[in-house]
Amino acid sequence: PARVFESEENCLDAILAGKIQAGDVIVIRYEGPKGGPGMREMLAPTSAIIGAGLGDSVGLITDGRFSGGTYGMVVGHVAPEAQVGGTIALVKEGDSITIDAQNRWLQLNVSEQELEQRRASWQPPQPRYTRGVLAKYAKLVSSSSIGAVTDLGLG
C-alpha cells in the first residue's frame, strides 16, 4: 500500500519511528523542481530505509531526485511533479501501486473515474517560498522531464 508524505522530512520521521513496513510503497511528493524547490535529493529517506533493514522490501517513489549511489526499488524524477498537479499529487494513503522495473512501468491502480474525481478536487499547495531567489526559481523552472532548466529563451 502507498504511504504518502508531503515532504522528505515527514517521511524520514515515519521511517525512524518504525511506521514503515515491508511491502509499503513510500510516496514523497512536492519535492520536484517547483515544489522543493530545486529537486531535493532523497538521501536521508533512502539511507533510513536501508538502516531499518527494509531496502529489499519497500519501494520509494518521488518527484525529487536520487544520487547515483541509491540502492533499492526507487523511482525518482517523476514528472509532471506534484506541485503542478501530476498524478503523484493524486495518490492517497493506502492506494495500490505497481512498480515493474524490468519493463520501466509504474501504475497507480486506481480507476480512471476515481483519478478524474481526485484531479477535479485537487488544489495546489502554497509555494514554500514566495519571495527571493527560490521563489523566482520555482516560478521559472521547467519540468524534470526536460531538464529542470530556467532557460527563458533569451540567448
JSON list of N, CA and C in Angstrom, two decimals, residues 78 94 138 149-150:
[
{"chain": "A", "resi": 78, "resn": "VAL", "atom": "N", "xyz": [9.90, 11.85, -10.96]},
{"chain": "A", "resi": 78, "resn": "VAL", "atom": "CA", "xyz": [8.56, 11.65, -11.50]},
{"chain": "A", "resi": 78, "resn": "VAL", "atom": "C", "xyz": [8.03, 12.97, -12.04]},
{"chain": "A", "resi": 94, "resn": "GLY", "atom": "N", "xyz": [-2.74, 4.31, 1.21]},
{"chain": "A", "resi": 94, "resn": "GLY", "atom": "CA", "xyz": [-3.35, 3.00, 1.04]},
{"chain": "A", "resi": 94, "resn": "GLY", "atom": "C", "xyz": [-3.59, 2.58, -0.38]},
{"chain": "A", "resi": 138, "resn": "ALA", "atom": "N", "xyz": [11.43, 28.65, -8.53]},
{"chain": "A", "resi": 138, "resn": "ALA", "atom": "CA", "xyz": [10.25, 27.80, -8.61]},
{"chain": "A", "resi": 138, "resn": "ALA", "atom": "C", "xyz": [9.29, 28.27, -9.70]},
{"chain": "A", "resi": 149, "resn": "VAL", "atom": "N", "xyz": [15.35, 23.14, -16.24]},
{"chain": "A", "resi": 149, "resn": "VAL", "atom": "CA", "xyz": [16.17, 24.32, -16.55]},
{"chain": "A", "resi": 149, "resn": "VAL", "atom": "C", "xyz": [15.34, 25.60, -16.45]},
{"chain": "A", "resi": 150, "resn": "THR", "atom": "N", "xyz": [16.04, 26.71, -16.36]},
{"chain": "A", "resi": 150, "resn": "THR", "atom": "CA", "xyz": [15.37, 28.00, -16.28]},
{"chain": "A", "resi": 150, "resn": "THR", "atom": "C", "xyz": [15.66, 28.84, -17.52]}
]
